[in-house]
Amino acid sequence: MSIISKDISKAIAILNSEELVAIPTETVYGLAGNVFSEKAIKRIFETKKRPFFNPLIVHIPSIEALPNIVSYVPDKAKLLADAFWPGPLTLVLPKQSTIPDVITAGKDTVAVRIPNHPVTLELLNQLDFPLAAPSANPFGSISPTTAQHVESYFKDDIKMVLDGGSCLRGIESTIIGFEGDQPIIFRLGSTSIESIESIVGPIQIKNKKDIAPNAPGMLDRHYAPSTQTILVENISKAIEKHSNKRIGVLAFQYPEKHDAITFQIVLSETKDLQEAASKLYDALHQLDKQDLDVIITERLPDFGLGKSINDRLQRATVQL
Ligand code: TXA
Ligand code: MG
């Protein structure tokens, strides 16, 4: 029997009994549990096979709940929250002492956001506690953007996926931390750097070399299909090189025409970066199911959401 359901009261009952529910957000589906239940949080790590050094994001229903989670909000964090919440932006701030160490991996900071999805906002509003939720995929693999993706990963491990349709934004939230009162990007994501800079001025990106394992979403290999996946400048040249194999192609705007292609997905015929972001993970899931020898993909324009998509493609294509 399917574990996918639209029943919010059932989700509430499961969460109240310290078990897990996968929830829809505008970015990707999350694997959610009660922030204050040690049992639920342990289950999240076990279910995902996620290392305990990798902290979780706390999801709250409204900005009024923020002082329960964090002890200090720099002015620029306030500006960003006002500009982007509810939405795909996560702030890393000093934690309140009530936030358990298992959530933050022992750090004195906590990651928090208000997701922008009507179903999950309603759920959060009806619960007495916030939800800790990492992306609902096994550690390292492709994040889920539909209830069906989650079901195929975890149907034997969790009781319910709360169905909220396809995620409209399609890649994870942008994560911003602070050095003193100065914001720094820890993870590129669905809120573009340009839109963040329009609120707080020029901002630095600290990549994995500087902050790992603070944000293992920045680890080299992550978001990865199990099929060998390569990122190239010129798809047709790469096809020639691999023409004896079963080839899948993930193209940005123009389909490749070549007899050697077994399966192909185009992300946006109109060159729309938001459309490409929203389709990216589903495309990788589909390609990964085709029994291919290799998936060939190309870099997108390196601005706006293109930068975030390129970051994910890079990590999907790092060879072990
Ligand atoms: O869009 C999203 O952010 C989704 C949805 C479900 O909200 N969640 C998500 O969670 O992507 P997850 O666990 O896959 O990624 C959370 C990232 C991790 O890379 C983690 O290391 C980082 O947030 N993080 C959490 N707490 C942190 C902290 N205190 N300092 C630095 N990084 C932190
Ligand atoms: Mg993740």
CSV table of C-alpha atoms and ligand atoms in Angstrom, one decimal:
chain,number,residue,atom,x,y,z
A,1,MET,CA,0.0,0.0,0.0
A,2,SER,CA,1.2,3.5,-0.8
A,3,ILE,CA,2.5,5.7,2.1
A,4,ILE,CA,1.6,8.8,0.1
A,5,SER,CA,-1.4,10.8,1.6
A,6,LYS,CA,-2.8,14.3,1.8
A,7,ASP,CA,-4.2,13.8,5.3
A,8,ILE,CA,-2.7,16.5,7.5
A,9,SER,CA,-4.4,15.2,10.7
A,10,LYS,CA,-2.8,11.8,10.1
A,11,ALA,CA,0.6,13.5,9.7
A,12,ILE,CA,0.0,15.4,13.0
A,13,ALA,CA,-0.8,12.1,14.8
A,14,ILE,CA,2.3,10.4,13.6
A,15,LEU,CA,4.5,13.4,14.5
A,16,ASN,CA,2.9,13.7,17.9
A,17,SER,CA,3.9,10.0,18.5
A,18,GLU,CA,7.5,10.9,17.9
A,19,GLU,CA,7.7,9.2,14.5
A,20,LEU,CA,8.6,10.6,11.1
A,21,VAL,CA,6.6,12.1,8.2
A,22,ALA,CA,8.1,13.3,4.9
A,23,ILE,CA,6.8,16.8,4.2
A,24,PRO,CA,6.6,18.9,1.0
A,25,THR,CA,8.4,22.3,0.8
A,26,GLU,CA,8.9,24.7,-2.0
A,27,THR,CA,12.5,23.4,-2.4
A,28,VAL,CA,12.6,19.6,-1.9
A,29,TYR,CA,10.8,17.2,0.4
A,30,GLY,CA,12.0,17.0,3.9
A,31,LEU,CA,12.2,14.0,6.4
A,32,ALA,CA,10.5,15.6,9.4
A,33,GLY,CA,10.4,14.9,13.1
A,34,ASN,CA,9.8,16.8,16.4
A,35,VAL,CA,12.8,18.9,17.2
A,36,PHE,CA,12.4,18.1,20.9
A,37,SER,CA,12.0,14.3,20.5
A,38,GLU,CA,15.4,12.5,20.8
A,39,LYS,CA,13.7,9.4,19.5
A,40,ALA,CA,12.4,11.1,16.3
A,41,ILE,CA,15.7,12.9,15.6
A,42,LYS,CA,17.7,9.7,16.0
A,43,ARG,CA,15.3,8.0,13.5
A,44,ILE,CA,16.0,10.8,11.0
A,45,PHE,CA,19.8,10.1,11.1
A,46,GLU,CA,19.2,6.3,11.0
A,47,THR,CA,16.7,6.5,8.1
A,48,LYS,CA,18.9,8.7,6.0
A,49,LYS,CA,22.2,6.9,7.0
A,50,ARG,CA,23.4,10.4,7.7
A,51,PRO,CA,26.5,11.0,9.8
A,52,PHE,CA,25.9,12.6,13.2
A,53,PHE,CA,28.3,15.4,12.5
A,54,ASN,CA,25.8,16.8,9.9
A,55,PRO,CA,23.4,19.2,11.6
A,56,LEU,CA,19.7,19.6,10.7
A,57,ILE,CA,17.5,22.6,9.6
A,58,VAL,CA,14.7,23.6,12.0
A,59,HIS,CA,11.4,24.6,10.3
A,60,ILE,CA,9.1,27.1,12.0
A,61,PRO,CA,5.7,28.4,11.0
A,62,SER,CA,6.3,32.2,11.5
A,63,ILE,CA,8.8,34.8,12.5
A,64,GLU,CA,7.2,35.0,15.9
A,65,ALA,CA,8.7,31.5,16.6
A,66,LEU,CA,12.2,32.6,15.9
A,67,PRO,CA,13.2,33.8,19.4
A,68,ASN,CA,12.4,30.3,20.7
A,69,ILE,CA,15.0,28.9,18.4
A,70,VAL,CA,17.8,31.5,18.2
A,71,SER,CA,19.3,33.7,20.9
A,72,TYR,CA,20.6,36.6,18.7
A,73,VAL,CA,19.5,38.0,15.3
A,74,PRO,CA,22.0,40.4,13.6
A,75,ASP,CA,20.3,43.3,11.7
A,76,LYS,CA,21.2,41.8,8.4
A,77,ALA,CA,19.6,38.5,9.4
A,78,LYS,CA,16.4,40.4,10.2
A,79,LEU,CA,16.5,42.1,6.8
A,80,LEU,CA,17.0,38.8,5.0
A,81,ALA,CA,14.2,37.1,7.0
A,82,ASP,CA,11.8,40.0,6.3
A,83,ALA,CA,12.7,39.8,2.6
A,84,PHE,CA,12.7,36.1,2.0
A,85,TRP,CA,10.5,34.3,4.6
A,86,PRO,CA,8.5,32.2,4.0
A,87,GLY,CA,10.9,31.0,1.4
A,88,PRO,CA,14.0,29.1,0.4
A,89,LEU,CA,16.5,30.8,2.7
A,90,THR,CA,18.1,29.2,5.8
A,91,LEU,CA,19.8,31.3,8.5
A,92,VAL,CA,22.4,29.9,10.8
A,93,LEU,CA,22.4,31.8,14.1
A,94,PRO,CA,23.4,31.3,17.7
A,95,LYS,CA,21.0,28.7,19.2
A,96,GLN,CA,18.8,28.9,22.2
A,97,SER,CA,19.9,26.5,25.0
A,98,THR,CA,16.7,24.5,24.6
A,99,ILE,CA,17.7,23.3,21.1
A,100,PRO,CA,19.1,19.8,21.5
A,101,ASP,CA,22.7,19.1,20.6
A,102,VAL,CA,21.7,16.3,18.2
A,103,ILE,CA,20.0,18.9,16.0
A,104,THR,CA,23.1,21.1,15.8
A,105,ALA,CA,25.8,18.4,15.9
A,106,GLY,CA,27.0,20.0,19.1
A,107,LYS,CA,27.5,23.4,17.5
A,108,ASP,CA,26.4,26.6,19.3
A,109,THR,CA,24.6,27.7,16.1
A,110,VAL,CA,21.3,26.4,14.6
A,111,ALA,CA,20.0,26.5,11.0
A,112,VAL,CA,16.4,27.7,10.7
A,113,ARG,CA,13.8,28.6,8.0
A,114,ILE,CA,10.1,29.2,7.3
A,115,PRO,CA,9.3,27.0,4.3
A,116,ASN,CA,6.9,28.4,1.7
A,117,HIS,CA,4.5,25.6,1.1
A,118,PRO,CA,0.8,25.9,2.1
A,119,VAL,CA,0.4,22.3,3.2
A,120,THR,CA,3.5,22.4,5.4
A,121,LEU,CA,2.7,25.8,6.8
A,122,GLU,CA,-0.7,24.5,7.8
A,123,LEU,CA,1.0,21.5,9.4
A,124,LEU,CA,3.5,23.6,11.3
A,125,ASN,CA,0.8,26.0,12.5
A,126,GLN,CA,-1.1,23.0,14.0
A,127,LEU,CA,1.9,21.4,15.8
A,128,ASP,CA,3.2,22.4,19.3
A,129,PHE,CA,6.8,22.0,18.2
A,130,PRO,CA,9.0,22.9,15.2
A,131,LEU,CA,10.1,20.3,12.7
A,132,ALA,CA,13.7,19.2,12.1
A,133,ALA,CA,13.9,18.2,8.4
A,134,PRO,CA,16.8,17.3,6.2
A,135,SER,CA,16.1,16.5,2.6
A,136,ALA,CA,14.2,13.2,2.4
A,137,ASN,CA,16.9,11.1,0.6
A,138,PRO,CA,19.6,8.7,1.7
A,139,PHE,CA,22.8,10.6,2.5
A,140,GLY,CA,24.6,11.6,-0.7
A,141,SER,CA,21.9,10.7,-3.2
A,142,ILE,CA,19.5,12.9,-5.3
A,143,SER,CA,17.1,15.0,-3.3
A,144,PRO,CA,13.4,14.3,-3.8
A,145,THR,CA,11.1,16.8,-5.5
A,146,THR,CA,7.9,14.6,-5.6
A,147,ALA,CA,6.1,12.4,-3.0
A,148,GLN,CA,6.9,9.5,-5.3
A,149,HIS,CA,10.6,10.1,-5.1
A,150,VAL,CA,10.4,9.9,-1.3
A,151,GLU,CA,8.3,6.8,-1.4
A,152,SER,CA,10.7,5.0,-3.7
A,153,TYR,CA,13.5,5.8,-1.2
A,154,PHE,CA,11.8,5.1,2.1
A,155,LYS,CA,8.6,3.1,1.7
A,156,ASP,CA,9.7,0.4,4.2
A,157,ASP,CA,11.1,2.9,6.7
A,158,ILE,CA,8.5,5.6,7.3
A,159,LYS,CA,4.8,5.6,7.7
A,160,MET,CA,3.8,8.6,5.6
A,161,VAL,CA,4.7,11.1,2.9
A,162,LEU,CA,2.5,14.1,3.1
A,163,ASP,CA,1.7,14.9,-0.5
A,164,GLY,CA,2.1,18.5,-1.6
A,165,GLY,CA,2.7,17.9,-5.3
A,166,SER,CA,6.0,18.7,-7.1
A,167,CYS,CA,8.3,21.2,-5.4
A,168,LEU,CA,8.1,24.5,-7.3
A,169,ARG,CA,11.6,25.7,-6.7
A,170,GLY,CA,13.3,22.3,-7.0
A,171,ILE,CA,16.7,22.9,-5.3
A,172,GLU,CA,17.5,23.3,-1.6
A,173,SER,CA,17.4,26.5,0.3
A,174,THR,CA,20.3,28.9,0.2
A,175,ILE,CA,22.1,28.8,3.6
A,176,ILE,CA,23.5,31.9,5.2
A,177,GLY,CA,25.7,32.0,8.3
A,178,PHE,CA,27.3,35.0,10.0
A,179,GLU,CA,30.9,36.0,11.0
A,180,GLY,CA,30.2,38.6,13.6
A,181,ASP,CA,27.3,40.5,12.0
A,182,GLN,CA,28.5,39.9,8.4
A,183,PRO,CA,26.5,37.4,6.4
A,184,ILE,CA,28.3,34.6,4.4
A,185,ILE,CA,26.8,32.0,2.0
A,186,PHE,CA,27.4,28.5,3.3
A,187,ARG,CA,25.4,26.7,0.5
A,188,LEU,CA,24.1,28.1,-2.8
A,189,GLY,CA,20.5,27.3,-3.4
A,190,SER,CA,17.0,28.5,-4.5
A,191,THR,CA,17.5,32.1,-3.4
A,192,SER,CA,20.0,33.7,-5.9
A,193,ILE,CA,23.1,35.5,-4.7
A,194,GLU,CA,22.0,38.5,-6.7
A,195,SER,CA,18.7,38.8,-4.8
A,196,ILE,CA,20.5,38.4,-1.4
A,197,GLU,CA,23.0,41.1,-2.4
A,198,SER,CA,20.2,43.4,-3.3
A,199,ILE,CA,19.2,43.3,0.4
A,200,VAL,CA,22.5,43.1,2.3
A,201,GLY,CA,25.2,44.2,-0.2
A,202,PRO,CA,28.1,42.2,-1.5
A,203,ILE,CA,28.4,38.8,0.1
A,204,GLN,CA,31.1,36.2,0.3
A,205,ILE,CA,30.7,32.5,-0.5
A,206,LYS,CA,32.6,30.2,1.8
A,207,ASN,CA,33.0,26.9,0.0
A,208,LYS,CA,33.5,23.5,1.4
A,209,LYS,CA,37.2,23.9,1.9
A,210,ASP,CA,36.5,26.6,4.4
A,211,ILE,CA,33.5,25.3,6.2
A,212,ALA,CA,33.2,21.5,5.7
A,213,PRO,CA,32.0,19.6,7.6
A,214,ASN,CA,29.9,22.5,8.8
A,215,ALA,CA,27.6,22.1,5.8
A,216,PRO,CA,28.1,18.7,4.3
A,217,GLY,CA,25.7,19.7,1.5
A,218,MET,CA,29.0,21.2,0.4
A,219,LEU,CA,30.9,17.9,0.4
A,220,ASP,CA,32.4,17.0,-2.9
A,221,ARG,CA,30.1,14.2,-3.9
A,222,HIS,CA,26.5,14.8,-3.0
A,223,TYR,CA,23.1,15.0,-4.9
A,224,ALA,CA,24.5,12.2,-7.0
A,225,PRO,CA,22.8,9.6,-9.3
A,226,SER,CA,24.1,6.0,-9.0
A,227,THR,CA,24.8,6.0,-12.8
A,228,GLN,CA,28.2,7.5,-13.8
A,229,THR,CA,27.5,11.2,-14.5
A,230,ILE,CA,29.8,13.6,-16.3
A,231,LEU,CA,29.7,17.3,-16.7
A,232,VAL,CA,31.2,18.6,-20.0
A,233,GLU,CA,31.6,21.8,-22.0
A,234,ASN,CA,30.5,20.1,-25.2
A,235,ILE,CA,27.9,17.4,-25.1
A,236,SER,CA,28.2,16.2,-28.7
A,237,LYS,CA,32.0,15.7,-28.4
A,238,ALA,CA,31.4,13.7,-25.3
A,239,ILE,CA,28.7,11.6,-27.1
A,240,GLU,CA,31.3,10.7,-29.8
A,241,LYS,CA,33.7,9.6,-27.1
A,242,HIS,CA,31.1,7.3,-25.4
A,243,SER,CA,29.2,6.2,-28.5
A,244,ASN,CA,29.6,2.5,-27.7
A,245,LYS,CA,27.7,2.9,-24.4
A,246,ARG,CA,24.1,3.5,-23.4
A,247,ILE,CA,24.0,7.3,-23.2
A,248,GLY,CA,21.7,9.6,-21.3
A,249,VAL,CA,21.8,13.3,-21.9
A,250,LEU,CA,20.7,16.1,-19.6
A,251,ALA,CA,20.7,19.3,-21.8
A,252,PHE,CA,19.8,22.9,-20.8
A,253,GLN,CA,18.0,24.4,-23.8
A,254,TYR,CA,18.6,22.5,-27.0
A,255,PRO,CA,18.2,18.8,-27.5
A,256,GLU,CA,21.2,16.9,-28.9
A,257,LYS,CA,20.6,15.0,-32.1
A,258,HIS,CA,22.6,11.8,-32.1
A,259,ASP,CA,21.8,8.1,-32.7
A,260,ALA,CA,23.8,7.0,-29.8
A,261,ILE,CA,21.5,8.7,-27.3
A,262,THR,CA,19.2,6.3,-25.4
A,263,PHE,CA,17.4,8.8,-23.3
A,264,GLN,CA,17.4,12.6,-23.1
A,265,ILE,CA,15.9,15.4,-21.0
A,266,VAL,CA,15.9,19.1,-21.8
A,267,LEU,CA,15.6,21.3,-18.8
A,268,SER,CA,14.1,24.5,-20.3
A,269,GLU,CA,13.4,25.1,-24.0
A,270,THR,CA,12.9,28.8,-23.2
A,271,LYS,CA,16.2,29.0,-21.3
A,272,ASP,CA,14.4,29.8,-18.0
A,273,LEU,CA,16.7,29.1,-15.1
A,274,GLN,CA,13.9,28.7,-12.5
A,275,GLU,CA,12.2,26.1,-14.8
A,276,ALA,CA,15.5,24.3,-15.1
A,277,ALA,CA,16.0,24.3,-11.3
A,278,SER,CA,12.5,22.9,-10.7
A,279,LYS,CA,13.1,20.1,-13.2
A,280,LEU,CA,16.7,19.3,-12.3
A,281,TYR,CA,16.3,16.5,-9.6
A,282,ASP,CA,13.4,14.8,-11.3
A,283,ALA,CA,15.4,14.7,-14.5
A,284,LEU,CA,18.3,13.1,-12.6
A,285,HIS,CA,15.9,10.6,-10.9
A,286,GLN,CA,14.5,9.7,-14.4
A,287,LEU,CA,17.8,9.4,-16.0
A,288,ASP,CA,19.1,7.2,-13.2
A,289,LYS,CA,16.2,4.7,-13.7
A,290,GLN,CA,17.0,4.1,-17.4
A,291,ASP,CA,19.8,1.5,-16.9
A,292,LEU,CA,22.3,3.8,-18.7
A,293,ASP,CA,26.1,3.4,-18.8
A,294,VAL,CA,26.7,7.2,-18.6
A,295,ILE,CA,24.8,10.4,-18.1
A,296,ILE,CA,26.3,13.4,-19.9
A,297,THR,CA,25.3,16.9,-18.8
A,298,GLU,CA,26.5,20.5,-19.4
A,299,ARG,CA,27.1,23.6,-17.3
A,300,LEU,CA,24.3,26.3,-17.3
A,301,PRO,CA,24.9,30.0,-17.6
A,302,ASP,CA,26.8,30.9,-14.4
A,303,PHE,CA,24.6,33.6,-12.9
A,304,GLY,CA,21.4,33.7,-10.8
A,305,LEU,CA,20.0,30.2,-10.2
A,306,GLY,CA,22.4,28.9,-12.9
A,307,LYS,CA,25.2,29.2,-10.3
A,308,SER,CA,23.2,27.1,-7.8
A,309,ILE,CA,22.3,24.5,-10.5
A,310,ASN,CA,26.0,24.3,-11.6
A,311,ASP,CA,27.0,23.8,-8.0
A,312,ARG,CA,24.6,20.8,-7.8
A,313,LEU,CA,25.7,19.4,-11.2
A,314,GLN,CA,29.3,19.6,-10.1
A,315,ARG,CA,28.6,17.6,-6.9
A,316,ALA,CA,26.5,15.1,-8.8
A,317,THR,CA,29.4,14.4,-11.2
A,318,VAL,CA,32.3,14.1,-8.8
A,319,GLN,CA,33.7,10.6,-9.4
A,320,LEU,CA,34.5,8.5,-6.3
B,1,TXA,O1,15.6,23.4,1.2
B,1,TXA,C1,16.1,22.9,2.2
B,1,TXA,O2,17.0,23.5,2.9
B,1,TXA,C2,15.7,21.5,2.6
B,1,TXA,C3,14.2,21.5,3.0
B,1,TXA,C4,13.7,20.2,3.4
B,1,TXA,O3,14.0,22.5,4.0
B,1,TXA,N1,16.5,20.9,3.6
B,1,TXA,C5,17.8,20.5,3.4
B,1,TXA,O4,18.4,19.9,4.6
B,1,TXA,O5,18.4,20.7,2.4
B,1,TXA,P1,19.7,19.1,4.5
B,1,TXA,O6,19.8,18.5,5.8
B,1,TXA,O7,19.8,18.2,3.3
B,1,TXA,O8,20.8,20.2,4.4
B,1,TXA,C6,21.0,21.1,5.5
B,1,TXA,C7,22.4,21.7,5.4
B,1,TXA,C8,23.5,20.7,5.7
B,1,TXA,O9,24.5,20.8,4.7
B,1,TXA,C9,24.0,21.1,7.1
B,1,TXA,O10,25.3,20.8,7.2
B,1,TXA,C10,23.7,22.6,7.1
B,1,TXA,O11,22.4,22.7,6.5
B,1,TXA,N2,23.6,23.1,8.5
B,1,TXA,C11,22.6,22.8,9.4
B,1,TXA,N3,22.9,23.4,10.6
B,1,TXA,C12,24.1,24.1,10.4
B,1,TXA,C13,24.9,24.9,11.3
B,1,TXA,N4,24.6,25.1,12.5
B,1,TXA,N5,26.0,25.4,10.7
B,1,TXA,C14,26.3,25.2,9.4
B,1,TXA,N6,25.6,24.4,8.6
B,1,TXA,C15,24.5,23.9,9.1
B,2,MG,MG,20.3,17.1,1.7
